[in-house]
XYZ file of C-alpha atoms in Angstrom:
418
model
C 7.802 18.892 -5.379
C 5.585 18.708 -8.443
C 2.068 19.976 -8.097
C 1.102 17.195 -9.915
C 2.712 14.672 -6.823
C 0.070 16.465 -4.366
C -2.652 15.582 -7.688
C -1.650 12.254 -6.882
C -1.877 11.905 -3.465
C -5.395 13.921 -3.610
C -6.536 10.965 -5.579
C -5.120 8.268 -2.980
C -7.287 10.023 -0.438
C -10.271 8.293 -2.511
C -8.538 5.394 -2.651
C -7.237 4.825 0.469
C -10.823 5.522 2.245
C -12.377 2.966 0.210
C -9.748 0.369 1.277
C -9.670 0.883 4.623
C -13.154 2.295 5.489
C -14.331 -1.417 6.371
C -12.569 -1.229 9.305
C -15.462 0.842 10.728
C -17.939 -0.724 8.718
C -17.753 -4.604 9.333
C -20.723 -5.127 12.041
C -23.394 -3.249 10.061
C -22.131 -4.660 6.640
C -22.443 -8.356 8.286
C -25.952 -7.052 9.955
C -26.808 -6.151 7.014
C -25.985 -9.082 4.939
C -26.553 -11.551 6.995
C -23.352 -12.979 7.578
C -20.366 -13.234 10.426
C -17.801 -10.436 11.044
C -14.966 -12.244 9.959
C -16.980 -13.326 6.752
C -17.462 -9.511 6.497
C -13.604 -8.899 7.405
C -12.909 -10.548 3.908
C -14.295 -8.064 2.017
C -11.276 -6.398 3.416
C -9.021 -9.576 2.065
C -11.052 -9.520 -1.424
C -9.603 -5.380 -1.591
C -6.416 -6.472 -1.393
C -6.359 -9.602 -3.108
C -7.685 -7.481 -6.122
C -4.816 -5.309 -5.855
C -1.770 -7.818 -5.609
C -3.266 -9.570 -9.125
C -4.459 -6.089 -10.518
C -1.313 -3.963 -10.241
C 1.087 -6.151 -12.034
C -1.156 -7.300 -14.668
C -2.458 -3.395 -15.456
C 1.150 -1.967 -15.293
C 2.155 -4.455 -18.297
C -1.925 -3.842 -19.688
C -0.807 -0.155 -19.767
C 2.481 0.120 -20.307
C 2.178 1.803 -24.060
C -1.031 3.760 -23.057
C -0.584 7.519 -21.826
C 0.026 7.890 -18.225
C -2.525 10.756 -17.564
C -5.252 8.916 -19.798
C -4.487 5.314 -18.344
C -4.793 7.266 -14.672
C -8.101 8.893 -16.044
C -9.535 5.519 -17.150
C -8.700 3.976 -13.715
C -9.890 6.109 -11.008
C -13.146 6.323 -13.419
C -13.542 2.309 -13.481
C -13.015 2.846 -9.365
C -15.921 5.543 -8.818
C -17.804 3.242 -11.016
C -16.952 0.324 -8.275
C -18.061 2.307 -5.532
C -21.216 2.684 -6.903
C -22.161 -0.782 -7.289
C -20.950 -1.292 -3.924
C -23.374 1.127 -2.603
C -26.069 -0.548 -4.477
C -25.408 -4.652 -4.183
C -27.884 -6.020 -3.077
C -26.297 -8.762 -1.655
C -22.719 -10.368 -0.510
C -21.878 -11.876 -3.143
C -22.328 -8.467 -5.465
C -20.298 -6.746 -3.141
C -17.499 -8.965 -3.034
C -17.218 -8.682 -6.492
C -17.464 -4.754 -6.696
C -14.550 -4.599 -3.937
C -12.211 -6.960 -6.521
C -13.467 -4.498 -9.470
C -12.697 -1.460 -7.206
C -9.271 -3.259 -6.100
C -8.416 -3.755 -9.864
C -8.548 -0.020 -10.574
C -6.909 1.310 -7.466
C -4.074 -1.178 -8.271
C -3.385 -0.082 -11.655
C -4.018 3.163 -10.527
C -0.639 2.939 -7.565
C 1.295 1.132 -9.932
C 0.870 4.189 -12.651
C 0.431 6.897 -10.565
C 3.985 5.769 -8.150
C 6.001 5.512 -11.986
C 4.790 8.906 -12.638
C 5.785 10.607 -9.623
C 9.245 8.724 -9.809
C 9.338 10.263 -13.194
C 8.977 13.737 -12.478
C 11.396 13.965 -9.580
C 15.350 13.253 -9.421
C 16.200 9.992 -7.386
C 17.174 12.082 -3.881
C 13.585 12.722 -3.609
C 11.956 9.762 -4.627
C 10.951 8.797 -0.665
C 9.561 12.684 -0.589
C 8.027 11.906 -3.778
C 6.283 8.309 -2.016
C 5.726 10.223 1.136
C 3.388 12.719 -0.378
C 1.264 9.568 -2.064
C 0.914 7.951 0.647
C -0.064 11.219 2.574
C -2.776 10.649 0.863
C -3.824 7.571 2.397
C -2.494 8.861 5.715
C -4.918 11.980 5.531
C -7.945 9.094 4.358
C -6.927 7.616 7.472
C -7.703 10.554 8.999
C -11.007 11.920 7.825
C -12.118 9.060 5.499
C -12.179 6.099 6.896
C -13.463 7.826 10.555
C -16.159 9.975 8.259
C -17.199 6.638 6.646
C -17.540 5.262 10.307
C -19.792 7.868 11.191
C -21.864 7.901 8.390
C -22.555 4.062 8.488
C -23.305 4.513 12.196
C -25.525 7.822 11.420
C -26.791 6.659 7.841
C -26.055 3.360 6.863
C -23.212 1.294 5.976
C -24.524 2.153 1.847
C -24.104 5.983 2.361
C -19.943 5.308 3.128
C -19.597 4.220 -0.724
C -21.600 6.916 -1.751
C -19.051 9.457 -0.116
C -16.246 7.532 -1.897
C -17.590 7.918 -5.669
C -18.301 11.542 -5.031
C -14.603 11.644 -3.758
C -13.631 9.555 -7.000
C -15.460 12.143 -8.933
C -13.386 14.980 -7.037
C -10.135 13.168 -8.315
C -11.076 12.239 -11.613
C -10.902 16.424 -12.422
C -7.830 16.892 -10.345
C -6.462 14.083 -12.783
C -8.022 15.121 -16.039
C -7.140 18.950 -15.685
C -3.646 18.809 -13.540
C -1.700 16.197 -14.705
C 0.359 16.796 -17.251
C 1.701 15.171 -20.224
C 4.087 12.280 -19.335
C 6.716 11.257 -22.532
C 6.539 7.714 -23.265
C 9.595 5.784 -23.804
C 11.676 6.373 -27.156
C 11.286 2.269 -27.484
C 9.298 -0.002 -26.359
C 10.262 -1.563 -23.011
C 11.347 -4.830 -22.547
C 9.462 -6.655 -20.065
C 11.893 -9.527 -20.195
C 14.174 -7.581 -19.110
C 12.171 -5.864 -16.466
C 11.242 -9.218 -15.183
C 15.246 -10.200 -14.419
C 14.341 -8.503 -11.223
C 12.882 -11.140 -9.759
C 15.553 -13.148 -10.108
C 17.387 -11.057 -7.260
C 17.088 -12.274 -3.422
C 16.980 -8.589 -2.504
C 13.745 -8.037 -4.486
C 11.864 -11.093 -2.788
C 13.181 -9.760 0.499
C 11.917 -6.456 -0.092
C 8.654 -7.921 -1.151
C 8.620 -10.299 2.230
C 9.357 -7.188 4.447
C 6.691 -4.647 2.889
C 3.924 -7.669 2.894
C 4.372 -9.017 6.469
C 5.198 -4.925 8.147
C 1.985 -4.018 6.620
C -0.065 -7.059 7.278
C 0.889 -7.400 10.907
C -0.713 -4.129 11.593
C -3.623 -4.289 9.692
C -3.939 -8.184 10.784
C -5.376 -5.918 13.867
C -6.556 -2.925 12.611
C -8.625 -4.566 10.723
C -10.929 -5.701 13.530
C -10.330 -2.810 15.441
C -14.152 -1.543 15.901
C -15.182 -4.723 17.327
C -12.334 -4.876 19.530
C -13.162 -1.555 20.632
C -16.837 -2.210 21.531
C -16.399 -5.481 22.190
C -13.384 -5.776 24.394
C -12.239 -2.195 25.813
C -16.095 -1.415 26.309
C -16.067 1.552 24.083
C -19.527 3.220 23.283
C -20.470 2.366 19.125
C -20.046 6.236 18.509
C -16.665 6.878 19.698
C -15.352 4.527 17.364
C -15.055 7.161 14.089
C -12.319 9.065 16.807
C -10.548 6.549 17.354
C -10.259 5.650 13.680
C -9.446 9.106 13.548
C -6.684 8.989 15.901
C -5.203 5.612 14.100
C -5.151 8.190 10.856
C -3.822 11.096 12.663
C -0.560 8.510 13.678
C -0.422 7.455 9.686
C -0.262 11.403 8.597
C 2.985 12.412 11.342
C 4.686 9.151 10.612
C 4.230 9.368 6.806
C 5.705 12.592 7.312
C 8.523 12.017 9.476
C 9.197 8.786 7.752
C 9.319 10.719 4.258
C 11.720 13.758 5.722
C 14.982 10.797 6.801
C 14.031 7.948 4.885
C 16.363 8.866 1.932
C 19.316 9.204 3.910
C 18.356 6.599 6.561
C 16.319 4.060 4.799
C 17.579 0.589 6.912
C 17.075 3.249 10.316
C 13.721 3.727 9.316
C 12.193 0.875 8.783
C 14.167 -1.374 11.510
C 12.915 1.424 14.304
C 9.725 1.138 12.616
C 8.779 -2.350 12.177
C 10.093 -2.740 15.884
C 7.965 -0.305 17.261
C 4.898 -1.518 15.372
C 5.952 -5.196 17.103
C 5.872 -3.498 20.583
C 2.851 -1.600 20.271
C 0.776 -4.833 18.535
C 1.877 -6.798 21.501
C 1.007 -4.202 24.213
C -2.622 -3.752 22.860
C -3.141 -7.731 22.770
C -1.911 -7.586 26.918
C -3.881 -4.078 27.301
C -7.359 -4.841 25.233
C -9.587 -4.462 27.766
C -8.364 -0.774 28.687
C -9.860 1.928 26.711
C -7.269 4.377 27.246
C -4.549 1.942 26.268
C -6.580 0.971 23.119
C -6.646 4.508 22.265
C -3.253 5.602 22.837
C -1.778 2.436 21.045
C -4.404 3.241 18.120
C -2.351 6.748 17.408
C 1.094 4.740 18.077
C 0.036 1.680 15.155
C -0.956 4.264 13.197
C 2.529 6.287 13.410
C 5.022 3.078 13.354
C 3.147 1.280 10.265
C 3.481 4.611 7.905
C 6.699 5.774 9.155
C 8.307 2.958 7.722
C 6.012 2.891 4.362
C 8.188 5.625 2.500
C 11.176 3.548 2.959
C 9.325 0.132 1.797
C 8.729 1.754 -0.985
C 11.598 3.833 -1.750
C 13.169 0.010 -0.830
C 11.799 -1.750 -3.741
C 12.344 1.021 -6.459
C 15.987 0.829 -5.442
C 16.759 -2.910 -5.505
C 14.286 -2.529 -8.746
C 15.582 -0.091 -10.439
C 15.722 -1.759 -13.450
C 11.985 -2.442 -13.894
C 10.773 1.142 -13.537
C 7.324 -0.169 -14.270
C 7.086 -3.280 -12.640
C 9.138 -1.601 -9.385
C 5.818 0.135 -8.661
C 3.412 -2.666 -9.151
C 5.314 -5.317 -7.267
C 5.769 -2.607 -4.525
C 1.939 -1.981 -4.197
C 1.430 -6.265 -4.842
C 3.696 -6.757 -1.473
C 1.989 -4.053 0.503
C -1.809 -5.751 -0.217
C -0.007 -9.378 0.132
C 0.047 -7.952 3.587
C -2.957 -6.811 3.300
C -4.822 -9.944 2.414
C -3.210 -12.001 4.781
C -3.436 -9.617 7.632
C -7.465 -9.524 7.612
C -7.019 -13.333 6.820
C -5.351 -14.672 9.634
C -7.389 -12.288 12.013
C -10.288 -13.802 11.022
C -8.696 -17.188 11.656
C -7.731 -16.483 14.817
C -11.166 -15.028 15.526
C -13.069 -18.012 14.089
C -10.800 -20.287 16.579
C -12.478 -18.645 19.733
C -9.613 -16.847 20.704
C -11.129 -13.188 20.451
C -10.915 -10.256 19.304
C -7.599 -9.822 20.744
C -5.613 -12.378 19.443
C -5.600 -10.541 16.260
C -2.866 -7.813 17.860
C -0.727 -11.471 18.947
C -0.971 -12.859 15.213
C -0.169 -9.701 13.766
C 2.415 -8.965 16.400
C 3.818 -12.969 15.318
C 4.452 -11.165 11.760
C 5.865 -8.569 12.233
C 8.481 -10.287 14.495
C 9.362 -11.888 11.074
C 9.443 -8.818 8.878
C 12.124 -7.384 11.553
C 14.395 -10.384 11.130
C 14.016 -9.948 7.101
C 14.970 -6.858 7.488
C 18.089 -7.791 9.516
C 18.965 -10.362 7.190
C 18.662 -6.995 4.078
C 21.128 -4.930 6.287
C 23.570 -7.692 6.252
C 23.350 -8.527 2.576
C 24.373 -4.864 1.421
C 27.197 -4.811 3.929
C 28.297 -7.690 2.118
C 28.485 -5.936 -0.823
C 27.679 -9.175 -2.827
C 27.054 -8.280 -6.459
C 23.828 -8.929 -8.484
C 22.966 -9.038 -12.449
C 21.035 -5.891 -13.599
C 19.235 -5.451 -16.754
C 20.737 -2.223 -18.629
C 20.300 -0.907 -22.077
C 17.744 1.055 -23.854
C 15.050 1.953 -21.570
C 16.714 1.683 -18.543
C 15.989 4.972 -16.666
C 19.427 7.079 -16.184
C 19.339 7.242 -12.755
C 19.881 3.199 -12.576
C 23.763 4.671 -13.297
C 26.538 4.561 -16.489
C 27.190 1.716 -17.614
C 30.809 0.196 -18.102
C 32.293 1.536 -21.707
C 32.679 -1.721 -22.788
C 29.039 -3.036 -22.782
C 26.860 0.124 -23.585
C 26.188 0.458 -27.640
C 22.983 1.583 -29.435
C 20.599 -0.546 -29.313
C 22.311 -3.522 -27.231
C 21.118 -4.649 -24.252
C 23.981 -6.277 -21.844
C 24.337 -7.360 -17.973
C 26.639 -5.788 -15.786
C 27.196 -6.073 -11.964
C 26.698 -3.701 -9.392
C 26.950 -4.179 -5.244
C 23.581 -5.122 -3.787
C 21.416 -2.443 -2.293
């Protein structure tokens, strides 16, 4: 694996603590602010709302730029968000610095996922993922329990300070380690690229990563208050259990990464199954501590065991649209996002507790495991699809029939659906 993959995935540390670090945060951010949990849980929403709008838009934005100077640019305009996070002096500023923030760390997936994909042959492109999103995995495991203790220790502010140093970290990991990716001989052709979306097995793929991810983090979201507030946990041991949650994310991301390749549809049925049980058994267990606990490191394993094969998922039945494969794979995951955090909030405004988040997240994932189903069935089919080839098309999409490949034509041919 390319040193410049582990670059990567040292930068999604950054990232991924900022994202998820509210998790930990949300009582003293709505203490401090003056407004309700849930109203602080959509700062979580605003992230990831930021994201599914930013990464599409900035992968077309960028998609002439160089890679290494459009990833310096971005993880720049993040620390930059951090910082005005850390200093908003009210709601309303900080809302805005988490869509700012979102905006850069979309751009910043979408890029930094095509790059990796790039510099590694198409039997390692889950290992490729997998080392990303170990990235997030590991913030998981010290970030976002680190940012817990220093808003319980320090104040809420002093989280966002640790990020932007961390930003700073990456942005000379980037700038010094990266190396030089070729552009493109010509131009792509977005037109082209955006044929994708005219396949069933793209919007499926989309569906499945969106509601996997946002079932879990419909209750991870609120897990602090659910911890305190429900399995009586003291304030302080909430950082370990955070820790624990990110401790689950690193082994599954890792096991998940190591089969996914050859057992993609394995992977994420047994995973988005699993996630359904173990949502379920916290909503009937809540009030035990030990349960809450123990299902924390189990979430934390089933959701990112299954998130190398999402995305290894969409950059197959994508693979097309090498630049819009990665943006519409980081869009789905922070659809889930947004509407994980969203209807926990909902469910939390309509006096049902803390609780009912696992059942409502538990209710979507249920859905992403019939989707998923429903994909298996479609490639045994072997139904064929229309797939954009020609000049630009990477060459591990596959040859193309002699009869339609000439210089500088661009032609449809079929292929069985993946």
């Amino acid at each position: 694996m390319p040193l410049a993959v582990y670059i990567l995935g040292l930068s999604v540390f950054a990232l991924g603590t900022s994202e998820f670090m509210l998790s930990g945060l949300l009582p003293p951010i709505a203490d401090d602010m003056d407004v309700t949990i849930p109203q602080a849980g959509l700062l979580i929403s605003a992230f990831a709302i930021g994201m599914v709008v930013g990464a599409p838009l900035l992968a077309v934005a960028t998609l002439r730029l160089p890679r290494r100077t459009t990833l310096i640019a971005l993880i720049s305009v993040f620390g930059l968000g951090q910082v005005a996070g850390a200093l908003a002096p009210n709601y309303e500023v900080l809302f805005v610095s988490r869509v700012v923030s979102a905006f850069a760390c979309a751009g910043f997936w979408a890029v930094g996922a095509a790059v990796a994909i790039a510099m590694v042959p198409k039997t390692s492109r889950a290992r490729a993922l997998a080392v990303m999103i170990g990235g997030l995995s590991i913030a998981n495991v010290l970030g976002v329990p680190a940012g817990a203790f220093l808003g319980t220790h320090l104040g809420w502010r002093s989280a966002f300070w640790a990020v932007g140093a961390a930003s700073a970290i990456a942005l000379v990991g980037v700038a010094t380690l990266i190396p030089r990716i070729p552009l493109p001989e010509r131009k792509p052709d977005l037109k082209r690229e955006l044929l994708i979306y005219r396949d069933r097995q793209v919007w499926l793929a989309i569906a499945i990563t969106a509601l996997a991810a946002g079932g879990v983090f419909c209750a991870f979201s609120y897990l602090a208050p659910l911890l305190t507030d429900v399995a009586g946990l003291d304030e302080g041991r909430v950082p370990t259990v955070l820790a624990l949650f990110g401790v689950g994310a690193l082994i599954g991301t890792m096991a998940g990464g190591r089969v996914a390749d050859a057992h993609l549809f394995g992977v994420l049925l047994s995973g988005v199954v699993a996630s359904t049980v173990f949502l379920s058994a916290l909503a009937l267990l809540a009030s035990s501590a030990v349960a809450v606990v123990v299902l924390s490191l189990l979430l934390g394993f089933s959701a990112f065991f299954t998130a190398p094969a999402l995305n290894a998922r969409m950059f197959n039945v994508a693979a097309a649209a090498p630049i819009l494969a990665g943006a519409t794979a980081t869009s789905a995951f922070n659809l889930g996002n947004t509407g994980g955090p969203w209807l926990g909030g909902t469910v939390i405004d309509a006096g049902l507790g803390f609780a009912s988040t696992a059942w409502a997240g538990a209710a979507m994932t249920v859905v992403a495991v019939g989707l998923v189903t429903l994909a298996m069935r479609h490639q045994r089919t072997g139904r064929t699809r229309l797939v954009a080839a020609g000049p630009g098309v990477p060459a591990d999409v596959g040859p193309l029939p002699r009869t339609v490949r000439g210089k500088g034509h661009t032609s449809l041919r079929k292929e069985p659906l993946r």
